[in-house]
Amino acid sequence: MIWNKNKECMSREELRELQGKRLHKLVDLVYHNTPFYRQKMQERDLLPDDIQTIDDIVKLPFTTKQDLRDNYPLGFMAAPMSEIVRVHASSGTTGNPTIVGYTRRDLDIWKESIARCLTAYGVTRGDIVSVGYGYGLFTGGLGAHYGAEHLGATVIPTSTGNTEKHIRLLRDLKVTGIACTPSYALYLSEALKKQGLSKDDIHLRIGAFGAEPWTENMRREIEENLGIQAYNIYGLSEIMGPGVAYECECKNGSHIAEDHFYPEIINPETGEVLPIGQEGELVFTTLTKSGMPLLRYRTKDLTALMPGTCECGRTSVRFTRILGRSDDMLIIRGINVFPSQVESVILEMPEFSPQYMLVVDRKNNLDTLEVQVELRPDCLSDELGQMIELRNRLAGRLKSVLSISADVKLMEPNSIPRSEGKSKRVIDKRILA
């Protein structure tokens, strides 16, 4: 099934012409409304009229997450706040979140993009969809929610937590679709078994999974345990949220909604645009956003655009599974976590030395984070209560900054391995291959 055949099945020639027109309009918008881009373009002696076709995009500057942090909170808004009807935010590396503003038109585009995704998975207005992503500043919950409603499906905003109630609703309301992280889907299947239930006791048939890395092995396990077809959904807050790209029934790469989000693959070291089929860093330009549009935003996700057309009939380009990241960001339970965030918290507390290690694992199908941190010699104590209080204080501070819980392990001085080269701060035990 195809939600928007006019856009999802356009000829490449028609699509490129549309992309060129939208890019020119976008550049004119940001040149006159976003000082950052006006300055960058003036440094390159560029005017909006210099950008006429989609091929001219290479003349434009890249945008990075650091640029967004440097212009916190509203420096990238291209519309006045009187036209911004919603704000979301993603975590930053040192406390400042990345603020994203949406106009009413942006929200209409977003929910239409999600409707494309869900339709590609086989969701119809006759389905009942449980949205198990977090609601709030995170884009997953509200993004999937309004997209499913736009399609005409019945939506249950279950959000996260209270798995026992979630299972009861799945069973009693005969829920047929679910949107959540893949690790939560596996956790849900184990919780079913603990209640003496199986996939035969529920009615799920389709799952939309994203917000964290997952593998083909995880897909097979989810499909077997829950009796569903499991599909990948891709997005990031800075570009829009979930719905930027999606799998179809072929499950052979994720289709990009290219009429809204123009993709490039670049060499992460040089910025050179790479040809289709070559692995590099994924870059997006938001062709139709009016609240906070971005030019050539570097996602840090490593992938490759796929050559050829898809058997499903869609002409939009696809990309392969995300192969990794060109920076040190971790995705844990759908939340972006940077080692520098942890370091900034540790350095706030005089009891600790700047020696730490993050150990990420996956237990009972849920991601776990252990933070090992060395005590300074003069702060090491035999008083158990004192050490417990210190550990709990650090754990509480980390949770407030990271938005997830971490298991803090206090280490003796000089117990964490040192390196003469680049320090190794992360051990990721999750099997993501």
CSV table of C-alpha atoms in Angstrom, one decimal:
chain,number,residue,atom,x,y,z
A,1,MET,CA,0.0,0.0,0.0
A,2,ILE,CA,1.1,3.5,-0.8
A,3,TRP,CA,-0.2,6.6,1.1
A,4,ASN,CA,0.9,9.4,-1.3
A,5,LYS,CA,1.5,7.9,-4.7
A,6,ASN,CA,2.0,11.3,-6.4
A,7,LYS,CA,5.0,12.0,-4.2
A,8,GLU,CA,6.3,8.5,-3.3
A,9,CYS,CA,6.3,7.3,-6.9
A,10,MET,CA,7.4,10.5,-8.8
A,11,SER,CA,9.8,10.0,-11.6
A,12,ARG,CA,13.4,11.0,-10.7
A,13,GLU,CA,13.3,13.9,-13.1
A,14,GLU,CA,10.1,15.3,-11.6
A,15,LEU,CA,11.4,14.8,-8.1
A,16,ARG,CA,14.7,16.6,-8.8
A,17,GLU,CA,12.8,19.5,-10.4
A,18,LEU,CA,10.6,19.7,-7.3
A,19,GLN,CA,13.6,19.5,-5.0
A,20,GLY,CA,15.3,22.3,-6.8
A,21,LYS,CA,12.3,24.6,-6.5
A,22,ARG,CA,11.9,23.8,-2.8
A,23,LEU,CA,15.7,24.3,-2.2
A,24,HIS,CA,15.6,27.7,-3.8
A,25,LYS,CA,12.6,28.7,-1.7
A,26,LEU,CA,14.3,27.3,1.5
A,27,VAL,CA,17.5,29.2,0.9
A,28,ASP,CA,15.7,32.4,0.4
A,29,LEU,CA,13.8,31.8,3.6
A,30,VAL,CA,16.9,31.1,5.8
A,31,TYR,CA,19.0,33.9,4.1
A,32,HIS,CA,16.4,36.5,5.2
A,33,ASN,CA,15.4,34.9,8.6
A,34,THR,CA,18.3,33.0,10.0
A,35,PRO,CA,21.4,35.2,10.8
A,36,PHE,CA,23.7,32.1,11.0
A,37,TYR,CA,22.9,31.1,7.4
A,38,ARG,CA,23.0,34.6,6.1
A,39,GLN,CA,26.5,35.1,7.5
A,40,LYS,CA,27.7,31.7,6.2
A,41,MET,CA,26.4,32.4,2.7
A,42,GLN,CA,27.9,35.9,2.7
A,43,GLU,CA,31.2,34.4,3.6
A,44,ARG,CA,30.9,32.3,0.4
A,45,ASP,CA,29.6,35.3,-1.7
A,46,LEU,CA,26.3,33.4,-2.1
A,47,LEU,CA,22.9,34.9,-2.7
A,48,PRO,CA,19.6,33.0,-2.8
A,49,ASP,CA,19.4,33.4,-6.6
A,50,ASP,CA,22.7,31.5,-6.9
A,51,ILE,CA,20.8,28.4,-5.8
A,52,GLN,CA,18.5,27.3,-8.6
A,53,THR,CA,18.7,23.5,-8.9
A,54,ILE,CA,19.2,20.7,-6.5
A,55,ASP,CA,22.7,20.3,-7.8
A,56,ASP,CA,23.6,23.7,-6.4
A,57,ILE,CA,23.2,22.3,-2.9
A,58,VAL,CA,27.0,21.6,-2.7
A,59,LYS,CA,27.6,25.4,-2.7
A,60,LEU,CA,25.8,25.7,0.7
A,61,PRO,CA,27.4,25.3,4.2
A,62,PHE,CA,27.0,22.3,6.4
A,63,THR,CA,25.2,22.5,9.7
A,64,THR,CA,26.4,20.6,12.8
A,65,LYS,CA,24.9,19.9,16.2
A,66,GLN,CA,27.5,22.2,17.7
A,67,ASP,CA,26.1,25.0,15.5
A,68,LEU,CA,22.7,24.4,17.1
A,69,ARG,CA,24.2,24.4,20.6
A,70,ASP,CA,26.1,27.6,19.9
A,71,ASN,CA,22.9,29.3,18.9
A,72,TYR,CA,20.8,28.0,21.8
A,73,PRO,CA,17.9,28.4,22.3
A,74,LEU,CA,16.2,30.0,19.3
A,75,GLY,CA,19.0,31.1,17.0
A,76,PHE,CA,18.0,28.8,14.2
A,77,MET,CA,14.3,29.7,14.2
A,78,ALA,CA,13.2,31.1,10.8
A,79,ALA,CA,9.7,31.9,12.0
A,80,PRO,CA,8.6,34.2,14.9
A,81,MET,CA,7.5,32.5,18.0
A,82,SER,CA,3.9,33.6,17.3
A,83,GLU,CA,4.0,31.1,14.4
A,84,ILE,CA,5.7,28.3,16.4
A,85,VAL,CA,2.9,26.0,17.7
A,86,ARG,CA,5.1,23.3,19.3
A,87,VAL,CA,8.6,22.8,20.6
A,88,HIS,CA,10.5,19.6,21.1
A,89,ALA,CA,14.1,19.1,22.3
A,90,SER,CA,16.8,16.6,22.2
A,91,SER,CA,19.7,16.2,24.6
A,92,GLY,CA,23.0,18.1,24.2
A,93,THR,CA,26.5,17.1,25.3
A,94,THR,CA,26.8,19.5,28.2
A,95,GLY,CA,23.3,20.2,29.4
A,96,ASN,CA,21.9,22.5,26.7
A,97,PRO,CA,19.2,20.7,24.8
A,98,THR,CA,18.7,21.2,21.1
A,99,ILE,CA,15.5,23.1,20.7
A,100,VAL,CA,13.3,22.4,17.7
A,101,GLY,CA,10.3,24.5,16.7
A,102,TYR,CA,7.4,23.6,14.5
A,103,THR,CA,4.9,25.7,12.7
A,104,ARG,CA,1.4,24.3,12.0
A,105,ARG,CA,2.5,23.5,8.5
A,106,ASP,CA,5.5,21.6,9.8
A,107,LEU,CA,3.3,19.5,11.9
A,108,ASP,CA,1.0,18.8,8.9
A,109,ILE,CA,4.0,17.6,6.9
A,110,TRP,CA,5.3,15.5,9.8
A,111,LYS,CA,2.0,13.6,10.4
A,112,GLU,CA,1.7,13.1,6.6
A,113,SER,CA,5.2,11.6,6.6
A,114,ILE,CA,4.4,9.3,9.4
A,115,ALA,CA,1.2,8.2,7.6
A,116,ARG,CA,3.4,7.2,4.7
A,117,CYS,CA,5.5,5.0,7.0
A,118,LEU,CA,2.6,3.3,8.6
A,119,THR,CA,0.9,2.7,5.3
A,120,ALA,CA,4.1,1.1,4.0
A,121,TYR,CA,4.0,-1.3,6.9
A,122,GLY,CA,0.4,-2.2,6.2
A,123,VAL,CA,-1.4,-0.1,8.8
A,124,THR,CA,-4.9,1.0,7.8
A,125,ARG,CA,-7.7,3.0,9.5
A,126,GLY,CA,-9.1,-0.3,10.7
A,127,ASP,CA,-6.1,-0.9,13.0
A,128,ILE,CA,-5.6,-0.1,16.6
A,129,VAL,CA,-2.1,1.3,17.3
A,130,SER,CA,-0.4,1.4,20.7
A,131,VAL,CA,2.3,4.1,20.8
A,132,GLY,CA,4.9,2.9,23.3
A,133,TYR,CA,7.5,5.7,22.7
A,134,GLY,CA,8.0,8.3,25.4
A,135,TYR,CA,5.7,11.4,25.2
A,136,GLY,CA,7.0,14.8,25.9
A,137,LEU,CA,10.1,16.6,24.6
A,138,PHE,CA,11.2,13.4,22.9
A,139,THR,CA,9.7,13.4,19.3
A,140,GLY,CA,8.8,9.7,19.2
A,141,GLY,CA,5.6,9.6,21.1
A,142,LEU,CA,3.7,12.6,19.7
A,143,GLY,CA,5.2,12.0,16.2
A,144,ALA,CA,3.9,8.5,15.9
A,145,HIS,CA,0.6,9.5,17.7
A,146,TYR,CA,-0.4,12.2,15.3
A,147,GLY,CA,0.7,10.2,12.2
A,148,ALA,CA,-1.4,7.3,13.1
A,149,GLU,CA,-4.4,9.5,13.8
A,150,HIS,CA,-3.9,11.3,10.5
A,151,LEU,CA,-4.0,7.9,8.8
A,152,GLY,CA,-7.3,7.2,10.6
A,153,ALA,CA,-6.2,4.4,12.9
A,154,THR,CA,-7.2,4.2,16.5
A,155,VAL,CA,-4.4,5.4,18.8
A,156,ILE,CA,-3.7,4.3,22.4
A,157,PRO,CA,-1.0,6.6,23.9
A,158,THR,CA,0.5,3.9,26.2
A,159,SER,CA,3.9,5.6,26.4
A,160,THR,CA,6.6,4.0,28.5
A,161,GLY,CA,6.4,2.2,31.8
A,162,ASN,CA,3.7,0.0,33.4
A,163,THR,CA,4.2,-3.0,31.1
A,164,GLU,CA,1.6,-5.1,32.9
A,165,LYS,CA,-1.1,-2.6,32.0
A,166,HIS,CA,0.2,-2.3,28.5
A,167,ILE,CA,-0.2,-6.0,28.0
A,168,ARG,CA,-3.7,-6.0,29.4
A,169,LEU,CA,-4.6,-3.2,26.9
A,170,LEU,CA,-3.0,-5.1,24.0
A,171,ARG,CA,-5.1,-8.2,24.9
A,172,ASP,CA,-8.4,-6.6,25.8
A,173,LEU,CA,-8.5,-4.0,23.1
A,174,LYS,CA,-7.2,-6.3,20.4
A,175,VAL,CA,-4.4,-3.9,19.5
A,176,THR,CA,-3.0,-4.7,16.1
A,177,GLY,CA,-0.1,-2.3,15.8
A,178,ILE,CA,2.7,-1.1,18.1
A,179,ALA,CA,5.3,1.7,17.8
A,180,CYS,CA,8.2,1.5,20.3
A,181,THR,CA,11.9,0.8,20.6
A,182,PRO,CA,12.9,-2.6,19.4
A,183,SER,CA,14.4,-3.4,22.8
A,184,TYR,CA,11.1,-2.7,24.5
A,185,ALA,CA,9.4,-5.0,22.0
A,186,LEU,CA,11.6,-7.8,23.2
A,187,TYR,CA,11.1,-6.9,26.8
A,188,LEU,CA,7.3,-6.9,26.1
A,189,SER,CA,7.5,-10.4,24.7
A,190,GLU,CA,9.4,-11.7,27.8
A,191,ALA,CA,6.8,-10.0,30.1
A,192,LEU,CA,4.1,-11.8,28.1
A,193,LYS,CA,5.7,-15.2,28.9
A,194,LYS,CA,6.1,-14.3,32.6
A,195,GLN,CA,2.3,-13.7,32.7
A,196,GLY,CA,1.7,-17.1,31.2
A,197,LEU,CA,0.7,-15.6,27.8
A,198,SER,CA,2.0,-16.0,24.3
A,199,LYS,CA,1.7,-14.2,21.0
A,200,ASP,CA,-1.5,-16.2,20.4
A,201,ASP,CA,-3.2,-14.4,23.3
A,202,ILE,CA,-2.7,-11.0,21.6
A,203,HIS,CA,-3.6,-9.7,18.2
A,204,LEU,CA,-0.5,-7.7,17.1
A,205,ARG,CA,0.4,-7.9,13.5
A,206,ILE,CA,2.6,-4.9,12.7
A,207,GLY,CA,5.4,-3.1,14.6
A,208,ALA,CA,7.2,0.2,13.9
A,209,PHE,CA,10.5,0.3,15.7
A,210,GLY,CA,13.2,2.9,15.9
A,211,ALA,CA,15.1,5.4,18.2
A,212,GLU,CA,17.9,2.9,18.8
A,213,PRO,CA,20.1,0.6,16.8
A,214,TRP,CA,18.8,-2.9,16.0
A,215,THR,CA,19.7,-5.8,13.9
A,216,GLU,CA,18.2,-8.4,11.6
A,217,ASN,CA,18.6,-11.0,14.4
A,218,MET,CA,16.6,-8.7,16.7
A,219,ARG,CA,14.0,-8.3,14.0
A,220,ARG,CA,13.6,-12.1,13.6
A,221,GLU,CA,13.3,-12.5,17.4
A,222,ILE,CA,10.7,-9.8,17.7
A,223,GLU,CA,8.7,-11.2,14.8
A,224,GLU,CA,8.8,-14.7,16.2
A,225,ASN,CA,8.0,-13.8,19.8
A,226,LEU,CA,5.2,-11.3,19.0
A,227,GLY,CA,3.9,-12.9,15.8
A,228,ILE,CA,4.2,-9.6,13.9
A,229,GLN,CA,6.0,-8.0,10.9
A,230,ALA,CA,8.6,-5.7,12.3
A,231,TYR,CA,9.7,-2.5,10.4
A,232,ASN,CA,12.3,0.1,10.8
A,233,ILE,CA,11.4,3.8,11.1
A,234,TYR,CA,14.1,6.5,11.1
A,235,GLY,CA,14.2,10.1,12.1
A,236,LEU,CA,16.0,12.6,14.3
A,237,SER,CA,14.6,15.6,16.2
A,238,GLU,CA,16.7,18.2,14.4
A,239,ILE,CA,15.3,17.2,11.0
A,240,MET,CA,11.7,16.5,12.1
A,241,GLY,CA,11.4,13.4,14.2
A,242,PRO,CA,10.4,9.9,13.2
A,243,GLY,CA,9.1,9.6,9.7
A,244,VAL,CA,12.1,10.9,7.7
A,245,ALA,CA,12.6,7.4,6.3
A,246,TYR,CA,10.9,4.0,6.5
A,247,GLU,CA,11.0,0.5,5.3
A,248,CYS,CA,8.4,-1.0,3.0
A,249,GLU,CA,7.1,-4.5,2.7
A,250,CYS,CA,10.3,-5.5,1.0
A,251,LYS,CA,12.4,-4.7,4.1
A,252,ASN,CA,15.3,-3.8,1.8
A,253,GLY,CA,16.5,-0.4,3.0
A,254,SER,CA,14.7,2.6,4.3
A,255,HIS,CA,12.9,4.9,1.8
A,256,ILE,CA,13.6,8.6,2.4
A,257,ALA,CA,10.7,11.1,2.0
A,258,GLU,CA,12.8,12.9,-0.5
A,259,ASP,CA,10.3,15.6,-1.4
A,260,HIS,CA,10.7,16.9,2.2
A,261,PHE,CA,14.2,15.7,3.2
A,262,TYR,CA,17.1,15.8,0.7
A,263,PRO,CA,19.8,13.2,1.5
A,264,GLU,CA,23.5,13.3,0.8
A,265,ILE,CA,26.3,11.0,1.8
A,266,ILE,CA,29.6,12.6,2.5
A,267,ASN,CA,33.1,11.7,3.5
A,268,PRO,CA,33.0,12.6,7.2
A,269,GLU,CA,36.6,13.7,7.2
A,270,THR,CA,36.6,15.9,4.0
A,271,GLY,CA,32.9,16.8,3.5
A,272,GLU,CA,33.2,15.5,-0.1
A,273,VAL,CA,29.9,14.2,-1.5
A,274,LEU,CA,30.1,10.5,-2.2
A,275,PRO,CA,28.4,8.6,-5.0
A,276,ILE,CA,25.4,6.3,-4.4
A,277,GLY,CA,26.5,3.0,-3.0
A,278,GLN,CA,29.5,4.3,-1.1
A,279,GLU,CA,29.4,4.4,2.7
A,280,GLY,CA,29.7,7.7,4.5
A,281,GLU,CA,28.0,10.2,6.8
A,282,LEU,CA,24.3,10.9,6.1
A,283,VAL,CA,23.4,14.6,5.6
A,284,PHE,CA,19.9,16.0,5.4
A,285,THR,CA,18.4,19.3,4.1
A,286,THR,CA,14.9,20.1,5.2
A,287,LEU,CA,13.3,21.2,2.0
A,288,THR,CA,9.9,22.2,3.4
A,289,LYS,CA,10.3,23.1,7.0
A,290,SER,CA,9.4,26.7,7.9
A,291,GLY,CA,9.9,26.7,11.7
A,292,MET,CA,13.5,25.6,12.0
A,293,PRO,CA,14.8,24.6,8.6
A,294,LEU,CA,18.3,23.2,8.3
A,295,LEU,CA,20.8,23.2,5.4
A,296,ARG,CA,23.0,20.1,5.0
A,297,TYR,CA,22.7,18.9,8.6
A,298,ARG,CA,25.3,16.3,9.5
A,299,THR,CA,23.6,13.5,11.3
A,300,LYS,CA,26.8,11.6,12.2
A,301,ASP,CA,25.0,8.4,11.1
A,302,LEU,CA,27.1,6.2,8.8
A,303,THR,CA,25.2,4.5,5.9
A,304,ALA,CA,25.1,4.3,2.1
A,305,LEU,CA,22.4,5.2,-0.4
A,306,MET,CA,21.2,2.2,-2.3
A,307,PRO,CA,21.2,2.1,-6.1
A,308,GLY,CA,18.3,0.9,-8.2
A,309,THR,CA,14.5,1.0,-7.7
A,310,CYS,CA,12.5,-0.9,-5.1
A,311,GLU,CA,10.1,-3.6,-6.0
A,312,CYS,CA,7.4,-1.9,-4.0
A,313,GLY,CA,6.9,0.8,-6.7
A,314,ARG,CA,8.3,3.7,-4.7
A,315,THR,CA,11.0,5.7,-6.5
A,316,SER,CA,12.4,7.4,-3.5
A,317,VAL,CA,16.0,6.6,-2.7
A,318,ARG,CA,16.8,4.1,0.1
A,319,PHE,CA,19.6,3.8,2.6
A,320,THR,CA,21.1,0.8,4.2
A,321,ARG,CA,20.9,0.0,7.9
A,322,ILE,CA,22.9,2.5,10.0
A,323,LEU,CA,26.4,1.1,10.3
A,324,GLY,CA,27.5,3.2,13.2
A,325,ARG,CA,28.3,6.8,14.0
A,326,SER,CA,31.1,9.2,13.1
A,327,ASP,CA,31.2,10.6,16.7
A,328,ASP,CA,31.1,9.1,20.2
A,329,MET,CA,27.3,9.4,20.8
A,330,LEU,CA,25.6,6.4,22.3
A,331,ILE,CA,21.9,5.6,21.9
A,332,ILE,CA,20.6,4.0,25.1
A,333,ARG,CA,16.9,3.2,25.4
A,334,GLY,CA,16.2,5.7,22.7
A,335,ILE,CA,18.1,8.5,24.4
A,336,ASN,CA,21.2,10.2,23.1
A,337,VAL,CA,24.1,9.9,25.6
A,338,PHE,CA,27.5,11.5,25.2
A,339,PRO,CA,30.5,10.5,27.3
A,340,SER,CA,31.2,14.2,27.7
A,341,GLN,CA,27.8,14.6,29.5
A,342,VAL,CA,29.0,12.1,32.1
A,343,GLU,CA,32.4,13.7,32.3
A,344,SER,CA,30.8,17.2,32.9
A,345,VAL,CA,28.8,15.7,35.8
A,346,ILE,CA,31.8,13.9,37.3
A,347,LEU,CA,33.9,17.1,37.1
A,348,GLU,CA,31.3,19.0,39.1
A,349,MET,CA,31.9,16.8,42.1
A,350,PRO,CA,35.2,17.2,43.9
A,351,GLU,CA,35.2,13.7,45.3
A,352,PHE,CA,35.9,12.1,41.9
A,353,SER,CA,38.9,12.1,39.6
A,354,PRO,CA,38.4,12.6,35.8
A,355,GLN,CA,38.8,8.9,35.3
A,356,TYR,CA,35.7,7.1,34.3
A,357,MET,CA,34.3,4.3,32.1
A,358,LEU,CA,30.9,3.7,30.6
A,359,VAL,CA,29.8,0.1,30.2
A,360,VAL,CA,26.8,-0.3,28.0
A,361,ASP,CA,25.1,-3.7,27.9
A,362,ARG,CA,21.7,-5.3,27.0
A,363,LYS,CA,20.1,-7.4,29.7
A,364,ASN,CA,16.6,-8.9,29.5
A,365,ASN,CA,16.4,-7.1,26.1
A,366,LEU,CA,16.8,-3.6,27.7
A,367,ASP,CA,19.9,-1.4,27.5
A,368,THR,CA,21.8,-0.8,30.7
A,369,LEU,CA,24.4,1.8,31.5
A,370,GLU,CA,27.1,1.4,34.2
A,371,VAL,CA,29.2,4.4,35.1
A,372,GLN,CA,32.5,3.4,36.7
A,373,VAL,CA,34.3,6.4,38.3
A,374,GLU,CA,37.4,6.7,40.4
A,375,LEU,CA,37.4,8.3,43.8
A,376,ARG,CA,40.1,10.7,44.7
A,377,PRO,CA,42.5,9.2,47.2
A,378,ASP,CA,41.5,11.6,50.0
A,379,CYS,CA,37.8,10.8,49.5
A,380,LEU,CA,38.1,7.0,49.8
A,381,SER,CA,36.3,6.0,53.0
A,382,ASP,CA,35.6,2.8,54.9
A,383,GLU,CA,32.3,4.3,56.0
A,384,LEU,CA,29.7,2.3,53.9
A,385,GLY,CA,26.9,4.8,54.5
A,386,GLN,CA,29.1,7.7,53.3
A,387,MET,CA,30.0,5.8,50.1
A,388,ILE,CA,26.4,4.9,49.4
A,389,GLU,CA,25.3,8.5,49.9
A,390,LEU,CA,28.0,9.6,47.4
A,391,ARG,CA,27.1,7.0,44.9
A,392,ASN,CA,23.4,7.9,45.1
A,393,ARG,CA,24.2,11.6,44.7
A,394,LEU,CA,26.1,11.0,41.5
A,395,ALA,CA,23.5,8.6,40.2
A,396,GLY,CA,20.8,11.2,40.8
A,397,ARG,CA,22.7,14.0,39.1
A,398,LEU,CA,23.5,11.7,36.1
A,399,LYS,CA,19.8,10.9,35.7
A,400,SER,CA,18.8,14.5,35.7
A,401,VAL,CA,21.3,15.2,32.9
A,402,LEU,CA,21.1,12.1,30.8
A,403,SER,CA,17.3,11.4,31.3
A,404,ILE,CA,18.0,7.8,32.0
A,405,SER,CA,19.2,5.8,35.0
A,406,ALA,CA,22.8,4.7,35.4
A,407,ASP,CA,24.2,2.1,37.8
A,408,VAL,CA,27.1,4.0,39.4
A,409,LYS,CA,30.1,1.9,40.5
A,410,LEU,CA,32.7,3.7,42.7
A,411,MET,CA,36.3,2.6,41.9
A,412,GLU,CA,39.5,2.8,43.8
A,413,PRO,CA,42.1,5.3,42.7
A,414,ASN,CA,44.1,4.2,39.6
A,415,SER,CA,41.9,1.1,39.0
A,416,ILE,CA,40.6,2.2,35.6
A,417,PRO,CA,43.0,1.3,32.8
A,418,ARG,CA,44.9,4.2,31.3
A,419,SER,CA,46.0,4.7,27.7
A,420,GLU,CA,48.9,6.5,26.2
A,421,GLY,CA,46.8,7.3,23.2
A,422,LYS,CA,43.2,8.3,23.0
A,423,SER,CA,41.4,7.3,26.2
A,424,LYS,CA,38.9,4.6,25.9
A,425,ARG,CA,35.8,5.8,27.7
A,426,VAL,CA,33.1,3.4,26.4
A,427,ILE,CA,32.7,-0.4,26.5
A,428,ASP,CA,29.6,-1.3,24.5
A,429,LYS,CA,28.8,-5.0,25.1
A,430,ARG,CA,25.6,-4.9,23.0
A,431,ILE,CA,25.7,-7.2,20.0
A,432,LEU,CA,24.6,-4.9,17.2
A,433,ALA,CA,26.1,-6.8,14.2
